[in-house]
mmCIF file with all atom_site columns, C-alpha atoms in Angstrom:
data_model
loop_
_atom_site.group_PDB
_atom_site.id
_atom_site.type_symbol
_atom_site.label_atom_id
_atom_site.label_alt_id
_atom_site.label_comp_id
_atom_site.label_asym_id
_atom_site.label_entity_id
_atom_site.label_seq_id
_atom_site.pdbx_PDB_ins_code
_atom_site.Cartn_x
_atom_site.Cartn_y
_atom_site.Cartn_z
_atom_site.occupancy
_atom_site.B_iso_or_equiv
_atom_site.pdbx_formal_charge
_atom_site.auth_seq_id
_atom_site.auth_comp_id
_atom_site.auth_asym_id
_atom_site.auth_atom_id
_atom_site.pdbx_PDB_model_num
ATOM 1   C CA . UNK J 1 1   ? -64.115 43.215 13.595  1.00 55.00 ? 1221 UNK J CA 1
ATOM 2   C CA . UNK J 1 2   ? -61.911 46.634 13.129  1.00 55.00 ? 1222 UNK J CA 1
ATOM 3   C CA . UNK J 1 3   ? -62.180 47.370 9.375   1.00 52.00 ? 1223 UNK J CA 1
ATOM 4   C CA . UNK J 1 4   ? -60.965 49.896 7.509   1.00 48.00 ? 1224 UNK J CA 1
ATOM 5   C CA . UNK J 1 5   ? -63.310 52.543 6.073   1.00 50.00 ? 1225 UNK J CA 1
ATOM 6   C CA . UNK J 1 6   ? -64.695 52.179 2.091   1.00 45.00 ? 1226 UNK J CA 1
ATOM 7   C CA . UNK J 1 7   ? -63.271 55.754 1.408   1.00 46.00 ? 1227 UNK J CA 1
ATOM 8   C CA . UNK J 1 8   ? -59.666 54.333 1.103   1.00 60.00 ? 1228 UNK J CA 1
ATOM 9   C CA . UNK J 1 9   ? -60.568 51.817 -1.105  1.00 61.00 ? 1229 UNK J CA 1
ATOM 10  C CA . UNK J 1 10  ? -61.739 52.472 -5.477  1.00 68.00 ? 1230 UNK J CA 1
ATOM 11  C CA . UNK J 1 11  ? -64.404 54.559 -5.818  1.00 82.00 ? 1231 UNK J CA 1
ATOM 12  C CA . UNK J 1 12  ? -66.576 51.654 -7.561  1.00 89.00 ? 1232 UNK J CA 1
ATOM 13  C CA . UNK J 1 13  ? -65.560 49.328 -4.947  1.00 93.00 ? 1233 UNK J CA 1
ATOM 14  C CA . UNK J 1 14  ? -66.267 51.902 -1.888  1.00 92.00 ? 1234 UNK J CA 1
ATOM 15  C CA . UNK J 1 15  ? -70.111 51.205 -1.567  1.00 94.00 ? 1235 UNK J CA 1
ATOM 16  C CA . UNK J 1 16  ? -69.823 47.440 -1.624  1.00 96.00 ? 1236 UNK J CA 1
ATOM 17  C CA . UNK J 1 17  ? -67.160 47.403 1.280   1.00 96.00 ? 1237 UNK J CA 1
ATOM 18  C CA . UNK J 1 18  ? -69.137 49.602 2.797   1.00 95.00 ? 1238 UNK J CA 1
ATOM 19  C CA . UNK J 1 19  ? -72.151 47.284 2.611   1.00 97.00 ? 1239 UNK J CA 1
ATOM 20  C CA . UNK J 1 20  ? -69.658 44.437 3.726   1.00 98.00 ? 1240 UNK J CA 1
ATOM 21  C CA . UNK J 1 21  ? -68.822 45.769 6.876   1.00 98.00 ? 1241 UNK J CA 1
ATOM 22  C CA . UNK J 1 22  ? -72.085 46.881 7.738   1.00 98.00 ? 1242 UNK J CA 1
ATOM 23  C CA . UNK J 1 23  ? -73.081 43.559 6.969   1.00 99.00 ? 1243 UNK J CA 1
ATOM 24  C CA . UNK J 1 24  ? -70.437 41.935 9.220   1.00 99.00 ? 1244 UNK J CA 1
ATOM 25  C CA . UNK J 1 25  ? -71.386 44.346 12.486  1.00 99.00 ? 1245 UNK J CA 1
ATOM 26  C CA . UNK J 1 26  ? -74.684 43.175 11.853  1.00 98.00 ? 1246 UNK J CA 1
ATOM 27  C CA . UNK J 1 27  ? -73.668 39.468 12.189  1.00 99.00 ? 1247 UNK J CA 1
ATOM 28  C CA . UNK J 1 28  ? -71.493 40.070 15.114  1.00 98.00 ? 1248 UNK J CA 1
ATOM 29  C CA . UNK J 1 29  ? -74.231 41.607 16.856  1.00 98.00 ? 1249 UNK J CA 1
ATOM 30  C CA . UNK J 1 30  ? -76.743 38.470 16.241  1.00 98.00 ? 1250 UNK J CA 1
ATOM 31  C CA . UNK J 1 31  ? -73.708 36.417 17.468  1.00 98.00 ? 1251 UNK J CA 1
ATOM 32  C CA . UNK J 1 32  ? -73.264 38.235 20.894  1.00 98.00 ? 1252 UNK J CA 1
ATOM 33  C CA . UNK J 1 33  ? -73.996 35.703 23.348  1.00 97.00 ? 1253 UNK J CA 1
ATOM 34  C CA . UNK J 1 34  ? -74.192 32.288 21.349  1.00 98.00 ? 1254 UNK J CA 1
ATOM 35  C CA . UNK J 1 35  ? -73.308 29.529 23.044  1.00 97.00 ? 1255 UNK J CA 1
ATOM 36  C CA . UNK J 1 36  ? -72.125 26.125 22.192  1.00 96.00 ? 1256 UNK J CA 1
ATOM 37  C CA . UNK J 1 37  ? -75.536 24.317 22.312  1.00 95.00 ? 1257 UNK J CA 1
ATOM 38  C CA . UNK J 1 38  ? -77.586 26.760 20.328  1.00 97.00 ? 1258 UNK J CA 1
ATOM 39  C CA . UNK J 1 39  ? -74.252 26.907 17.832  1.00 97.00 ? 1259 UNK J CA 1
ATOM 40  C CA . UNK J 1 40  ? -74.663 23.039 17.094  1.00 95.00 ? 1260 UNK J CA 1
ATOM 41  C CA . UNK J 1 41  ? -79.034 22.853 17.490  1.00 95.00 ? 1261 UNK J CA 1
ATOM 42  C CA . UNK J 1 42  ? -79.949 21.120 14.795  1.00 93.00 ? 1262 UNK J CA 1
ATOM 43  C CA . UNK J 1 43  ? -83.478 22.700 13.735  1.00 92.00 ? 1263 UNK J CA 1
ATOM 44  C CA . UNK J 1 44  ? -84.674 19.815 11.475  1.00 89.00 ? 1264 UNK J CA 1
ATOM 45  C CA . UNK J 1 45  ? -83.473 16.077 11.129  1.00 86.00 ? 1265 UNK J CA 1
ATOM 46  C CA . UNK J 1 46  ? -80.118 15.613 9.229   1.00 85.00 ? 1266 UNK J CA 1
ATOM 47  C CA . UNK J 1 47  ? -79.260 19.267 9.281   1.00 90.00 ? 1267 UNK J CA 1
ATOM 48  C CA . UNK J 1 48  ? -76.008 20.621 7.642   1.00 91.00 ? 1268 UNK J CA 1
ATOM 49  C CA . UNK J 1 49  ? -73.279 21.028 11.027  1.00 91.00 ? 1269 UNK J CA 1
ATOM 50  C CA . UNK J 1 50  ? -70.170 20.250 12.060  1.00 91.00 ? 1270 UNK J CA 1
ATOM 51  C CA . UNK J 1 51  ? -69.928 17.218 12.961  1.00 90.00 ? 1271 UNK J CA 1
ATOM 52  C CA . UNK J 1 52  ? -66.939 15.637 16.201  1.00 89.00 ? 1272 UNK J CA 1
ATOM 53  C CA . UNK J 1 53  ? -64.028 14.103 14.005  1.00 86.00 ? 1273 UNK J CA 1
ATOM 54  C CA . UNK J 1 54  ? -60.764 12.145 15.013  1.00 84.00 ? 1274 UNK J CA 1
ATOM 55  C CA . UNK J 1 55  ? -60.183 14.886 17.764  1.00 82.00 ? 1275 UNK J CA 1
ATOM 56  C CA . UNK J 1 56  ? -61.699 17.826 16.589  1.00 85.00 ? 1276 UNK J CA 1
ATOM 57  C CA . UNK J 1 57  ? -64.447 18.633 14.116  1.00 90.00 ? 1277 UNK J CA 1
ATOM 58  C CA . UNK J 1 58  ? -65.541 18.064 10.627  1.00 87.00 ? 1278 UNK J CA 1
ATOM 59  C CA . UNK J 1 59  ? -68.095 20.470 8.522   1.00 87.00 ? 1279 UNK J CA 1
ATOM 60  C CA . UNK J 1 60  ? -70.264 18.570 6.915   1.00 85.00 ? 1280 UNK J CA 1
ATOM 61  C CA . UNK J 1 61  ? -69.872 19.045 2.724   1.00 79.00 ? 1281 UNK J CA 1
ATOM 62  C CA . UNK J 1 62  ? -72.466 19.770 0.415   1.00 72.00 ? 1282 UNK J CA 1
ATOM 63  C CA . UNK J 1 63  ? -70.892 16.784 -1.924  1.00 68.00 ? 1283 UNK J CA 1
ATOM 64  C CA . UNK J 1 64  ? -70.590 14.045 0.590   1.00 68.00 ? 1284 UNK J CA 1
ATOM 65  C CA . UNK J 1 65  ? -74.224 14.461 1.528   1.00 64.00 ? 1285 UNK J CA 1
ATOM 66  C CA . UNK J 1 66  ? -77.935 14.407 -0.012  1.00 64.00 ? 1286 UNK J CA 1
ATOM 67  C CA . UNK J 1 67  ? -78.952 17.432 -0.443  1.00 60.00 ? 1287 UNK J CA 1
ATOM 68  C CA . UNK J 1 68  ? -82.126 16.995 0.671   1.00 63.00 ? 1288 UNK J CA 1
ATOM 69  C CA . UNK J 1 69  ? -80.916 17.805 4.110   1.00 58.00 ? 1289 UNK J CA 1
ATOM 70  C CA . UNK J 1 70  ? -80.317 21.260 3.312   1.00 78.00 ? 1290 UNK J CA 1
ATOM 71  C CA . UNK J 1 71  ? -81.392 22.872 6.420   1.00 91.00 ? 1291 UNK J CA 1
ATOM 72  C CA . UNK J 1 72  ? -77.962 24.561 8.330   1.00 94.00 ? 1292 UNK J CA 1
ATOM 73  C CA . UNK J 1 73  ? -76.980 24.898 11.836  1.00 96.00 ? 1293 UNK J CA 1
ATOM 74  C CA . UNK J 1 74  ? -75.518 28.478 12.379  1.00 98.00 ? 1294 UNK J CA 1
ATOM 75  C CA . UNK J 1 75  ? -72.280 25.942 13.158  1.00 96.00 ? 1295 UNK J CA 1
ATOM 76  C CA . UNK J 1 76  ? -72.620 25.239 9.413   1.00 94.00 ? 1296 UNK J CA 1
ATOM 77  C CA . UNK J 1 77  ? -73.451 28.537 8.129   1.00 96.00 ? 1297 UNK J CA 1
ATOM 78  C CA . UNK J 1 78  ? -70.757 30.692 9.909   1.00 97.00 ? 1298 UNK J CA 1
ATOM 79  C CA . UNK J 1 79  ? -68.524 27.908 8.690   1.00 93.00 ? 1299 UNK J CA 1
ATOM 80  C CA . UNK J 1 80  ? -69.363 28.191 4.984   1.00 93.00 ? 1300 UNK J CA 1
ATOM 81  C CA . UNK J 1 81  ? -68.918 31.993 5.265   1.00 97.00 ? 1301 UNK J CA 1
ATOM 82  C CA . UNK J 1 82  ? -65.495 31.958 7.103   1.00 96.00 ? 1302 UNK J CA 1
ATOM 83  C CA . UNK J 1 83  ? -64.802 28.933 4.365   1.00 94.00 ? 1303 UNK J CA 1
ATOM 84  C CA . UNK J 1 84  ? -65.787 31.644 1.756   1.00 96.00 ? 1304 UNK J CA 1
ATOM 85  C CA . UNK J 1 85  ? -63.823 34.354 2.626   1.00 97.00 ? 1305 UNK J CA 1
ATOM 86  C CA . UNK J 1 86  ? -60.480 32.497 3.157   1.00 96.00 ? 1306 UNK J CA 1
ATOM 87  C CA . UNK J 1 87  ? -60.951 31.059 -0.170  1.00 96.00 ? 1307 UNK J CA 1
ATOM 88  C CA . UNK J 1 88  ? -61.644 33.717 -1.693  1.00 97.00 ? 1308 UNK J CA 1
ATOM 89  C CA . UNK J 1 89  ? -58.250 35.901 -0.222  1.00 97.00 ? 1309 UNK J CA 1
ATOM 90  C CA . UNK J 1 90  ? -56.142 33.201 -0.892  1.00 97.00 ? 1310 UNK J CA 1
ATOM 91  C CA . UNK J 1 91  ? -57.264 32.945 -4.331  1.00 97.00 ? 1311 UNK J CA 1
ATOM 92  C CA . UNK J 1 92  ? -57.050 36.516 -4.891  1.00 97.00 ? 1312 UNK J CA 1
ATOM 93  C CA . UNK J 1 93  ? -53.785 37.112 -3.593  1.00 95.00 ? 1313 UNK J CA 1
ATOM 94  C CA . UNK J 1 94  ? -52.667 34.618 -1.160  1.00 95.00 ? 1314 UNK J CA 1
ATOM 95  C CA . UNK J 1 95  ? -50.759 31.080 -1.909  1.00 95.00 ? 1315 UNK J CA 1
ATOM 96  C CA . UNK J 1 96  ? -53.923 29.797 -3.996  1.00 94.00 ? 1316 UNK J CA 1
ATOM 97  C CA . UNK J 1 97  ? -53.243 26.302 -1.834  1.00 93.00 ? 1317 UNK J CA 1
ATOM 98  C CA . UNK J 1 98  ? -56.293 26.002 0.551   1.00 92.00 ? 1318 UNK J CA 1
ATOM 99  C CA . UNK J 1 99  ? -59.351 23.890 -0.104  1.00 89.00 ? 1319 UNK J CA 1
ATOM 100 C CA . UNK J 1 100 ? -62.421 22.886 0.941   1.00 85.00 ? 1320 UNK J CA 1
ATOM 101 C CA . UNK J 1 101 ? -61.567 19.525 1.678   1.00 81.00 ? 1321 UNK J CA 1
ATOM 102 C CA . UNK J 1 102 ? -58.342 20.525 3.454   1.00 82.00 ? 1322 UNK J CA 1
ATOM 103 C CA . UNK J 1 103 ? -60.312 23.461 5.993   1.00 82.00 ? 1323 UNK J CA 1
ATOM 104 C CA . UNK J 1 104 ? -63.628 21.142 6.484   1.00 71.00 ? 1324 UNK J CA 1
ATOM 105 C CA . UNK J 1 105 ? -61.733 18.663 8.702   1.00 69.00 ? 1325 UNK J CA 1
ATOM 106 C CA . UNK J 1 106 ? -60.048 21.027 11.072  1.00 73.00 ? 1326 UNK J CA 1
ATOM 107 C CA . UNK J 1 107 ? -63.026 22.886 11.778  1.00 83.00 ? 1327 UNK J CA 1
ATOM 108 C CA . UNK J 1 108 ? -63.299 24.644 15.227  1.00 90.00 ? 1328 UNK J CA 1
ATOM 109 C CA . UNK J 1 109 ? -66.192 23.038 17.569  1.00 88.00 ? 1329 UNK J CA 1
ATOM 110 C CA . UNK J 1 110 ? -67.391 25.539 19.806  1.00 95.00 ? 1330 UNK J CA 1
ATOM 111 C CA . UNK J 1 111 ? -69.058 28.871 19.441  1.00 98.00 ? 1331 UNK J CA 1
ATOM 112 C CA . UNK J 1 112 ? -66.139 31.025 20.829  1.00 98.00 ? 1332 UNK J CA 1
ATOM 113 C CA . UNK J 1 113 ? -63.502 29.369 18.447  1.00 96.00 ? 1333 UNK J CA 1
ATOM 114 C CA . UNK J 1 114 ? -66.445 28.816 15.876  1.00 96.00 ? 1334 UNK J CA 1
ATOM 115 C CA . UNK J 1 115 ? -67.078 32.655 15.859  1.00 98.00 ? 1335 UNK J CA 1
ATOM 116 C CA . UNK J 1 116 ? -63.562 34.013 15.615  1.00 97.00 ? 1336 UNK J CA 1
ATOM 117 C CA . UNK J 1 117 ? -62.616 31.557 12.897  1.00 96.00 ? 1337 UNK J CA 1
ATOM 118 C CA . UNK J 1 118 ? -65.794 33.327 11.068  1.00 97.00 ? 1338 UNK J CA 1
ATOM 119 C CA . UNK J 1 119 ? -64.724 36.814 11.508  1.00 98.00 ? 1339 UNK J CA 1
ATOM 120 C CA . UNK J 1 120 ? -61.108 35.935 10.938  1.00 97.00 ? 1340 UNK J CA 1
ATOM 121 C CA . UNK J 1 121 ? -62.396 34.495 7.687   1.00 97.00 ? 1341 UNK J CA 1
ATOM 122 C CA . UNK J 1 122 ? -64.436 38.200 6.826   1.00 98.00 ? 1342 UNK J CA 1
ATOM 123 C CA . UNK J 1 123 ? -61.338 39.905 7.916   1.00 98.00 ? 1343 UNK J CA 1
ATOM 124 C CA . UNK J 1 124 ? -58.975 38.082 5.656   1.00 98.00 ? 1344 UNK J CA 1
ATOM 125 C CA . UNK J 1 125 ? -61.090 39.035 2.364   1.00 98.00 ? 1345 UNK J CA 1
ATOM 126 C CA . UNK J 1 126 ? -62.112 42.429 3.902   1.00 98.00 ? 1346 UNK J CA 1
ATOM 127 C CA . UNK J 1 127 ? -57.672 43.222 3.856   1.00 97.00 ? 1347 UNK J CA 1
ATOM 128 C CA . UNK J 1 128 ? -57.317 41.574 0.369   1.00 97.00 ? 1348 UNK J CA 1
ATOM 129 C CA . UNK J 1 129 ? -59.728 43.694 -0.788  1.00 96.00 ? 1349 UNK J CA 1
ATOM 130 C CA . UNK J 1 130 ? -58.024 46.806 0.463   1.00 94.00 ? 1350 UNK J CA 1
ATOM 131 C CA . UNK J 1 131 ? -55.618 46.438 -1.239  1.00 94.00 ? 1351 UNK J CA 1
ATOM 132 C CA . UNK J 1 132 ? -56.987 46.391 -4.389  1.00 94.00 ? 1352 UNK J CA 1
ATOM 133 C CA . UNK J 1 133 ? -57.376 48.892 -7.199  1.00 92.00 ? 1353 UNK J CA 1
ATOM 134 C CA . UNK J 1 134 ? -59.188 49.788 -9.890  1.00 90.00 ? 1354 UNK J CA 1
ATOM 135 C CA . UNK J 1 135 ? -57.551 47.401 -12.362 1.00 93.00 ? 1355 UNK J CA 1
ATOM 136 C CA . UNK J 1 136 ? -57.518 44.673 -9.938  1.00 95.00 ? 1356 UNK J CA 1
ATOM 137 C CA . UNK J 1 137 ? -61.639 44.689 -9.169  1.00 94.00 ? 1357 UNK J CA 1
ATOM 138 C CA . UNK J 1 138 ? -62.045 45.211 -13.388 1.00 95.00 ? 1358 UNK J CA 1
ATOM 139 C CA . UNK J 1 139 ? -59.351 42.224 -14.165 1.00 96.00 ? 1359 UNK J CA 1
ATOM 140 C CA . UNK J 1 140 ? -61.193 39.112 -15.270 1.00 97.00 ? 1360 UNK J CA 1
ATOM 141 C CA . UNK J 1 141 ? -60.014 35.866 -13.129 1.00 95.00 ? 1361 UNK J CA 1
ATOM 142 C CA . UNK J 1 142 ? -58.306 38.427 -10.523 1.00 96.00 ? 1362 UNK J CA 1
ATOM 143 C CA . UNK J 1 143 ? -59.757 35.675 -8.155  1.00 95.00 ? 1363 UNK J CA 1
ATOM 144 C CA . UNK J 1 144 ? -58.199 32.585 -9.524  1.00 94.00 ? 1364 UNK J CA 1
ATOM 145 C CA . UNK J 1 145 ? -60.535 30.444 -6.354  1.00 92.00 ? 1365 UNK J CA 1
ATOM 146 C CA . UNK J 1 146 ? -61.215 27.098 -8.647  1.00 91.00 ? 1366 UNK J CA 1
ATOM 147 C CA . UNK J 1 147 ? -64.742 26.122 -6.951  1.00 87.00 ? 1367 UNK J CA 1
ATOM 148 C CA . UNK J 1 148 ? -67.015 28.298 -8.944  1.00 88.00 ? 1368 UNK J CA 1
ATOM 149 C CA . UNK J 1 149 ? -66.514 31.152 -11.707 1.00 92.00 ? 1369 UNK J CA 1
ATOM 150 C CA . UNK J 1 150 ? -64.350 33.276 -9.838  1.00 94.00 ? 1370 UNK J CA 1
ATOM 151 C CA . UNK J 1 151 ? -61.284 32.887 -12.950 1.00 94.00 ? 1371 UNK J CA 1
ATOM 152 C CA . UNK J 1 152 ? -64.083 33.782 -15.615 1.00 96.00 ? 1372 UNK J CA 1
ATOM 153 C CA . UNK J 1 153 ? -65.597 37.483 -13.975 1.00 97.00 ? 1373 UNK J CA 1
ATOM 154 C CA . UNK J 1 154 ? -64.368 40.323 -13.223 1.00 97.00 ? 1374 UNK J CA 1
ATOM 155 C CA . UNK J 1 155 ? -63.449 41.227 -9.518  1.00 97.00 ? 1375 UNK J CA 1
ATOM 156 C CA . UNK J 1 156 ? -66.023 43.272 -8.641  1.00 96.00 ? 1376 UNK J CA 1
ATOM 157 C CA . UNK J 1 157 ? -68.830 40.830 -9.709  1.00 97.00 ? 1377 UNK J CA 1
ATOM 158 C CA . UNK J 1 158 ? -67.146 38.594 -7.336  1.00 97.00 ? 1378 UNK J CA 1
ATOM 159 C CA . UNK J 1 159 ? -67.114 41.243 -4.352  1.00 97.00 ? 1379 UNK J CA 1
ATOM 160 C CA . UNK J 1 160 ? -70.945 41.451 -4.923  1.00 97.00 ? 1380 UNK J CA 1
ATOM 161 C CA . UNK J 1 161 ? -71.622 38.050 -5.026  1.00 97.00 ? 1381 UNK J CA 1
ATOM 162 C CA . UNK J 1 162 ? -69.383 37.797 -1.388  1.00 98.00 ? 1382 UNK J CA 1
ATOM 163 C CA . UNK J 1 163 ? -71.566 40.514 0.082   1.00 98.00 ? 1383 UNK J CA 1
ATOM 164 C CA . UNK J 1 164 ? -74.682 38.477 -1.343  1.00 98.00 ? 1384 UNK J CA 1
ATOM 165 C CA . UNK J 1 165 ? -73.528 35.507 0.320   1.00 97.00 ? 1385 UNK J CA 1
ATOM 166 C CA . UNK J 1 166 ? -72.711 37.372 3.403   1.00 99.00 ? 1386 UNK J CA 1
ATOM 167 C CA . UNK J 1 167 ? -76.168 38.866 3.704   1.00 99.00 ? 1387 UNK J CA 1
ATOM 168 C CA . UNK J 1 168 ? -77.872 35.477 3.000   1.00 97.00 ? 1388 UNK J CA 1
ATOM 169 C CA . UNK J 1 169 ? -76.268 33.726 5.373   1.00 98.00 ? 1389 UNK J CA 1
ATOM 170 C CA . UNK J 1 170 ? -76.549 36.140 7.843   1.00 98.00 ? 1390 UNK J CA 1
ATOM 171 C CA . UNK J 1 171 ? -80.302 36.573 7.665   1.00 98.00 ? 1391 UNK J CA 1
ATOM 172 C CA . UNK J 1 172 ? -80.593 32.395 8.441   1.00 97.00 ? 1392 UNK J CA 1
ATOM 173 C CA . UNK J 1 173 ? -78.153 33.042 11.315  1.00 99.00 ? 1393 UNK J CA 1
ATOM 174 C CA . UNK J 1 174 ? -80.854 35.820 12.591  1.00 98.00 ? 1394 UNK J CA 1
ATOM 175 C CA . UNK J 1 175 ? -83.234 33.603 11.770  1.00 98.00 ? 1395 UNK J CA 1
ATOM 176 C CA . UNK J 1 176 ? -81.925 30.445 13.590  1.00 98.00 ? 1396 UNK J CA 1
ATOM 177 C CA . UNK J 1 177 ? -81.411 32.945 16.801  1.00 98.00 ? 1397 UNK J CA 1
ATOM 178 C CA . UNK J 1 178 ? -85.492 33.918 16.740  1.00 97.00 ? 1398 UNK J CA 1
ATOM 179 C CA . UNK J 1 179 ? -86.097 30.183 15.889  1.00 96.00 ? 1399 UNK J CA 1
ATOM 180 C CA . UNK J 1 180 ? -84.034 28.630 18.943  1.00 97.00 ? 1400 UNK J CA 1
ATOM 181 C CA . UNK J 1 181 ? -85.386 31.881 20.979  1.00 95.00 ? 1401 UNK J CA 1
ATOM 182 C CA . UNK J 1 182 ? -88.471 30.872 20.878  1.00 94.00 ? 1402 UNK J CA 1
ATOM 183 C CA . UNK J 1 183 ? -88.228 26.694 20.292  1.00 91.00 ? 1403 UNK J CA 1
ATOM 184 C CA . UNK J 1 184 ? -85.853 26.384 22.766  1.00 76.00 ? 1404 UNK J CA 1
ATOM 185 C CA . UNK J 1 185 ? -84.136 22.500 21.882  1.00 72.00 ? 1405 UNK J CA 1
ATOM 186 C CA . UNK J 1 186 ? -85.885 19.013 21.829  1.00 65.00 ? 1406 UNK J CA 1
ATOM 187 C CA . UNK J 1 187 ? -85.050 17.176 24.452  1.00 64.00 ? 1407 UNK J CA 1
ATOM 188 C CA . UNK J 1 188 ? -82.618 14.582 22.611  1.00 59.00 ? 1408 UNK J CA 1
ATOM 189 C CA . UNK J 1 189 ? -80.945 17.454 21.381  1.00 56.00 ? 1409 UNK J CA 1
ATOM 190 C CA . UNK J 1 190 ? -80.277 18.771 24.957  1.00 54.00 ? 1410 UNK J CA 1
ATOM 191 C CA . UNK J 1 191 ? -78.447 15.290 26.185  1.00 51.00 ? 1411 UNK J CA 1
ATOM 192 C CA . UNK J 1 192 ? -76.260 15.021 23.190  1.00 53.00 ? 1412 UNK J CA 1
ATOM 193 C CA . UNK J 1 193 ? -75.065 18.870 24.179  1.00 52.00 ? 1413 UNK J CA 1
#
């Protein structure tokens, strides 16, 4: 993902952009290689994924589910963050008409389209952040994104809590890599592949 450098952006927001996109090289490097098995393996019984719907795919939601099953496939994951990140642009300064519901049932399936919808996801909220300025990341509800607090903090507590999410997420990506490295898949899991 080409981004642009945290020197052209607000002073204050410079070293969180420039945590974001260290961040996102990170991922991208963990991602090199995936393929469409390990992007679906299911580490634990009624994992988080995405799930074959209609003809295409479905991401499972947090509200349609018990959330005792809160272990993710890196399917899941890198869907929540691309989810994230288009949310949050459009909300910012976008249309403000996506929504959960609408981008969980046209989900892409396989780790190729699975990875670029994830990075086109970063990307989006990497550019509106660009071009913001000082006023925009210190405006309260400069993210108007209804699902959470975004309309009640200021922009720049919002940019954290991205990068937050972003580093989170990544680390069980890494995680699920070493895991499926070393595990390889159950056998049931290798037939329904």
């Amino acid at each position: 993902m080409e981004t642009q450098p945290a020197e052209a952006a607000p002073g204050r927001l410079a070293p969180l952009l420039a945590q974001f996109d260290t961040s996102v090289e990170v991922l991208q490097e963990r991602l090199g290689g995936i393929d469409d098995h390990e992007w679906r393996w299911e580490p634990a019984p009624n994992a988080f994924t995405v799930r074959p719907y209609g003809e295409g795919w479905r991401r499972d939601r947090e509200d349609e589910r018990d959330p005792s099953g809160s272990v993710r496939t890196i399917a899941w994951l890198a869907g929540h963050l691309a989810e994230m990140g288009l949310l949050r642009s459009d909300y910012t300064d976008g249309d403000h008409d996506l929504t959960p519901q609408g981008l969980c049932t046209r989900w892409p399936g396989t780790a190729a389209e699975g990875t670029a919808f994830l990075f086109d996801g970063l990307q989006r909220w990497r550019d509106t952040l660009s071009r913001m300025d000082d006023t925009d990341i210190d405006t309260v509800g400069r993210s108007q994104m209804p699902w959470g607090l975004d309309p009640h903090l200021p922009l720049l507590d919002i940019v954290w809590w991205v990068n937050r999410e972003l580093i989170h997420h990544a680390a069980e990506i890494a995680f699920l890599r070493d895991l499926y490295a070393q595990l390889g898949p159950p056998a049931d899991q290798e037939d329904a592949a």
